[in-house]
Structures are given as C-alpha cells and as structure tokens.
Amino acid sequence: MSRPTPALSGQAADARAQLPEEAHSGFDRLVHAVLATPGASRRPALGAALRSQLPGTAGVRWLHAEGLSPTSRAGDLTAAHWLSLHEAWLANQQAPRAGSRESGHGPRADSRHGHAAGAQAIPRYY
C-alpha cells in the first residue's frame, strides 16, 4: 500500500506549477527524494542528496553549472533551480546505463561455465 505524497510548498511548488500536468509525478518523486532525510531535524547537503538521483558526476556538474556549492541546502533552491534540476534528472533517467537490463539490475552471471559473463577459464594444456 502506498502512502500519499505530501503537498509541495515554497519554491518547489512554484516550479511544479510551471510544468505540464504529465511531468508532475516525476517532479514530485524528484523533490521528495531530494528532501527526504534519515533524521527529520536536519536537511542533508545538496551534493549528498543528489548523489542518489543523478548518476556519476552529473550531480556535481549540475551544481557547478548552477553556481551552487555541494554544501548548500535544498531549501536554498529557487524555482528556476528546481526546473533546471528536473531537466537534468530527466536527461539522466533516459540515458542508458552500462550493463543494465530492463529490470534495473546489473548483468547476470553466465553460470554455464562458472564465470561472470564474458569471462573464460584459462585453458590448461598438459
């Protein structure tokens, strides 16, 4: 059973209002993932929050392009920042990942010869 997502407020809500209706669910997922914290009393640095949302160095590149420090907080983002982050997130969600399958897991080991996919045992000549 899924929980309803809380309503957005502030700059994130302003940015959401500028998006088309079909983009709202993805934007909501992004915002709630960035704002989610293990402890309710503290907000993580934006660099750490983006690590799970933008693969590789995409989060750092986005922060640099927007002129933000990795230690800045999500509450510091303007509506324009949220829209730009959403565009970067969409671009990275559609990018193919190396070794990924449709189910989202990495490559499956080929157990026919007991090694990982593509690996072969060293032949032994006696």
PDB file of C-alpha atoms in Angstrom:
ATOM      1  CA  MET A   1       0.000   0.000   0.000  1.00  0.00           C
ATOM      2  CA  SER A   2       1.486   3.340  -0.977  1.00  0.00           C
ATOM      3  CA  ARG A   3       1.353   6.485   1.065  1.00  0.00           C
ATOM      4  CA  PRO A   4       0.100   9.747  -0.405  1.00  0.00           C
ATOM      5  CA  THR A   5       2.880  12.218  -1.076  1.00  0.00           C
ATOM      6  CA  PRO A   6       2.716  15.419   0.945  1.00  0.00           C
ATOM      7  CA  ALA A   7       1.957  18.622  -0.940  1.00  0.00           C
ATOM      8  CA  LEU A   8       4.910  20.692  -2.050  1.00  0.00           C
ATOM      9  CA  SER A   9       5.459  24.192  -0.747  1.00  0.00           C
ATOM     10  CA  GLY A  10       7.718  27.137  -1.451  1.00  0.00           C
ATOM     11  CA  GLN A  11       9.948  27.324  -4.493  1.00  0.00           C
ATOM     12  CA  ALA A  12       9.389  23.658  -5.420  1.00  0.00           C
ATOM     13  CA  ALA A  13       5.638  24.268  -5.624  1.00  0.00           C
ATOM     14  CA  ASP A  14       6.217  27.334  -7.817  1.00  0.00           C
ATOM     15  CA  ALA A  15       8.405  25.284 -10.156  1.00  0.00           C
ATOM     16  CA  ARG A  16       5.831  22.462 -10.278  1.00  0.00           C
ATOM     17  CA  ALA A  17       3.140  24.930 -11.320  1.00  0.00           C
ATOM     18  CA  GLN A  18       5.232  25.839 -14.388  1.00  0.00           C
ATOM     19  CA  LEU A  19       5.457  22.215 -15.568  1.00  0.00           C
ATOM     20  CA  PRO A  20       2.898  20.437 -17.748  1.00  0.00           C
ATOM     21  CA  GLU A  21       0.479  18.072 -15.988  1.00  0.00           C
ATOM     22  CA  GLU A  22       2.180  14.892 -17.247  1.00  0.00           C
ATOM     23  CA  ALA A  23       5.515  15.930 -15.670  1.00  0.00           C
ATOM     24  CA  HIS A  24       4.087  16.445 -12.172  1.00  0.00           C
ATOM     25  CA  SER A  25       4.506  12.868 -10.904  1.00  0.00           C
ATOM     26  CA  GLY A  26       8.177  12.700 -11.927  1.00  0.00           C
ATOM     27  CA  PHE A  27       8.865  16.124 -10.472  1.00  0.00           C
ATOM     28  CA  ASP A  28       7.185  15.119  -7.206  1.00  0.00           C
ATOM     29  CA  ARG A  29       9.337  11.971  -6.999  1.00  0.00           C
ATOM     30  CA  LEU A  30      12.483  14.022  -7.554  1.00  0.00           C
ATOM     31  CA  VAL A  31      11.606  16.687  -4.980  1.00  0.00           C
ATOM     32  CA  HIS A  32      10.622  14.192  -2.303  1.00  0.00           C
ATOM     33  CA  ALA A  33      13.783  12.143  -2.916  1.00  0.00           C
ATOM     34  CA  VAL A  34      15.980  15.242  -2.605  1.00  0.00           C
ATOM     35  CA  LEU A  35      14.158  16.449   0.510  1.00  0.00           C
ATOM     36  CA  ALA A  36      13.997  13.006   2.195  1.00  0.00           C
ATOM     37  CA  THR A  37      16.297  12.713   5.195  1.00  0.00           C
ATOM     38  CA  PRO A  38      17.036   9.963   7.706  1.00  0.00           C
ATOM     39  CA  GLY A  39      16.611  12.423  10.577  1.00  0.00           C
ATOM     40  CA  ALA A  40      13.659  14.776  10.481  1.00  0.00           C
ATOM     41  CA  SER A  41      15.526  17.537  12.293  1.00  0.00           C
ATOM     42  CA  ARG A  42      18.273  18.060   9.709  1.00  0.00           C
ATOM     43  CA  ARG A  43      18.473  18.545   5.946  1.00  0.00           C
ATOM     44  CA  PRO A  44      21.418  16.983   4.116  1.00  0.00           C
ATOM     45  CA  ALA A  45      23.773  18.901   1.903  1.00  0.00           C
ATOM     46  CA  LEU A  46      22.525  19.093  -1.666  1.00  0.00           C
ATOM     47  CA  GLY A  47      25.606  17.310  -3.021  1.00  0.00           C
ATOM     48  CA  ALA A  48      24.845  14.244  -0.903  1.00  0.00           C
ATOM     49  CA  ALA A  49      21.140  14.315  -1.749  1.00  0.00           C
ATOM     50  CA  LEU A  50      21.851  14.470  -5.487  1.00  0.00           C
ATOM     51  CA  ARG A  51      24.224  11.511  -5.387  1.00  0.00           C
ATOM     52  CA  SER A  52      21.317   9.086  -5.398  1.00  0.00           C
ATOM     53  CA  GLN A  53      19.350  10.974  -8.062  1.00  0.00           C
ATOM     54  CA  LEU A  54      21.945  11.903 -10.676  1.00  0.00           C
ATOM     55  CA  PRO A  55      24.426   9.163 -11.606  1.00  0.00           C
ATOM     56  CA  GLY A  56      28.176   9.576 -11.632  1.00  0.00           C
ATOM     57  CA  THR A  57      29.336  13.163 -11.773  1.00  0.00           C
ATOM     58  CA  ALA A  58      26.056  14.535 -13.154  1.00  0.00           C
ATOM     59  CA  GLY A  59      25.042  15.977  -9.766  1.00  0.00           C
ATOM     60  CA  VAL A  60      28.344  17.780  -9.286  1.00  0.00           C
ATOM     61  CA  ARG A  61      28.235  19.094 -12.853  1.00  0.00           C
ATOM     62  CA  TRP A  62      24.689  20.374 -12.304  1.00  0.00           C
ATOM     63  CA  LEU A  63      25.684  22.130  -9.071  1.00  0.00           C
ATOM     64  CA  HIS A  64      28.666  23.741 -10.797  1.00  0.00           C
ATOM     65  CA  ALA A  65      26.558  24.855 -13.776  1.00  0.00           C
ATOM     66  CA  GLU A  66      24.043  26.473 -11.427  1.00  0.00           C
ATOM     67  CA  GLY A  67      26.744  28.134  -9.322  1.00  0.00           C
ATOM     68  CA  LEU A  68      25.785  26.214  -6.172  1.00  0.00           C
ATOM     69  CA  SER A  69      28.053  24.711  -3.556  1.00  0.00           C
ATOM     70  CA  PRO A  70      27.705  20.986  -2.769  1.00  0.00           C
ATOM     71  CA  THR A  71      27.142  22.018   0.848  1.00  0.00           C
ATOM     72  CA  SER A  72      24.141  24.229   0.045  1.00  0.00           C
ATOM     73  CA  ARG A  73      20.719  23.026   1.193  1.00  0.00           C
ATOM     74  CA  ALA A  74      17.673  22.071  -0.859  1.00  0.00           C
ATOM     75  CA  GLY A  75      15.782  24.891   0.833  1.00  0.00           C
ATOM     76  CA  ASP A  76      18.136  27.347  -0.882  1.00  0.00           C
ATOM     77  CA  LEU A  77      16.960  26.322  -4.369  1.00  0.00           C
ATOM     78  CA  THR A  78      14.884  28.766  -6.388  1.00  0.00           C
ATOM     79  CA  ALA A  79      12.073  27.743  -8.721  1.00  0.00           C
ATOM     80  CA  ALA A  80      14.494  28.100 -11.650  1.00  0.00           C
ATOM     81  CA  HIS A  81      16.949  25.764  -9.881  1.00  0.00           C
ATOM     82  CA  TRP A  82      14.211  23.160  -9.355  1.00  0.00           C
ATOM     83  CA  LEU A  83      13.217  23.329 -13.030  1.00  0.00           C
ATOM     84  CA  SER A  84      16.843  23.003 -14.130  1.00  0.00           C
ATOM     85  CA  LEU A  85      17.375  20.079 -11.754  1.00  0.00           C
ATOM     86  CA  HIS A  86      14.269  18.385 -13.128  1.00  0.00           C
ATOM     87  CA  GLU A  87      15.597  18.755 -16.692  1.00  0.00           C
ATOM     88  CA  ALA A  88      18.962  17.266 -15.669  1.00  0.00           C
ATOM     89  CA  TRP A  89      17.185  14.428 -13.845  1.00  0.00           C
ATOM     90  CA  LEU A  90      15.050  13.638 -16.893  1.00  0.00           C
ATOM     91  CA  ALA A  91      18.107  13.643 -19.159  1.00  0.00           C
ATOM     92  CA  ASN A  92      19.886  11.176 -16.871  1.00  0.00           C
ATOM     93  CA  GLN A  93      16.835   8.964 -16.365  1.00  0.00           C
ATOM     94  CA  GLN A  94      16.610   8.377 -20.108  1.00  0.00           C
ATOM     95  CA  ALA A  95      20.318   7.757 -20.594  1.00  0.00           C
ATOM     96  CA  PRO A  96      21.220   4.076 -20.985  1.00  0.00           C
ATOM     97  CA  ARG A  97      23.315   2.651 -18.192  1.00  0.00           C
ATOM     98  CA  ALA A  98      26.153   0.234 -18.875  1.00  0.00           C
ATOM     99  CA  GLY A  99      25.232  -3.362 -18.171  1.00  0.00           C
ATOM    100  CA  SER A 100      21.684  -2.640 -17.116  1.00  0.00           C
ATOM    101  CA  ARG A 101      18.662  -4.707 -18.013  1.00  0.00           C
ATOM    102  CA  GLU A 102      15.040  -3.713 -18.237  1.00  0.00           C
ATOM    103  CA  SER A 103      14.508  -4.805 -14.631  1.00  0.00           C
ATOM    104  CA  GLY A 104      17.153  -2.344 -13.441  1.00  0.00           C
ATOM    105  CA  HIS A 105      19.695  -4.907 -12.244  1.00  0.00           C
ATOM    106  CA  GLY A 106      23.228  -5.351 -13.490  1.00  0.00           C
ATOM    107  CA  PRO A 107      24.388  -8.074 -15.838  1.00  0.00           C
ATOM    108  CA  ARG A 108      23.583 -11.624 -14.870  1.00  0.00           C
ATOM    109  CA  ALA A 109      26.495 -14.026 -14.422  1.00  0.00           C
ATOM    110  CA  ASP A 110      26.630 -16.755 -17.029  1.00  0.00           C
ATOM    111  CA  SER A 111      26.702 -19.923 -14.956  1.00  0.00           C
ATOM    112  CA  ARG A 112      27.250 -22.272 -17.907  1.00  0.00           C
ATOM    113  CA  HIS A 113      30.984 -22.182 -17.322  1.00  0.00           C
ATOM    114  CA  GLY A 114      31.125 -20.871 -13.760  1.00  0.00           C
ATOM    115  CA  HIS A 115      32.436 -17.383 -14.504  1.00  0.00           C
ATOM    116  CA  ALA A 116      30.971 -13.941 -14.975  1.00  0.00           C
ATOM    117  CA  ALA A 117      29.542 -13.052 -18.363  1.00  0.00           C
ATOM    118  CA  GLY A 118      32.293 -12.870 -20.976  1.00  0.00           C
ATOM    119  CA  ALA A 119      34.961 -14.383 -18.728  1.00  0.00           C
ATOM    120  CA  GLN A 120      36.507 -17.724 -19.527  1.00  0.00           C
ATOM    121  CA  ALA A 121      38.730 -20.018 -17.535  1.00  0.00           C
ATOM    122  CA  ILE A 122      42.372 -20.136 -18.557  1.00  0.00           C
ATOM    123  CA  PRO A 123      42.860 -23.215 -20.741  1.00  0.00           C
ATOM    124  CA  ARG A 124      45.196 -25.807 -19.268  1.00  0.00           C
ATOM    125  CA  TYR A 125      47.403 -27.672 -21.651  1.00  0.00           C
ATOM    126  CA  TYR A 126      49.186 -30.674 -20.194  1.00  0.00           C
TER     127      TYR A 126
END
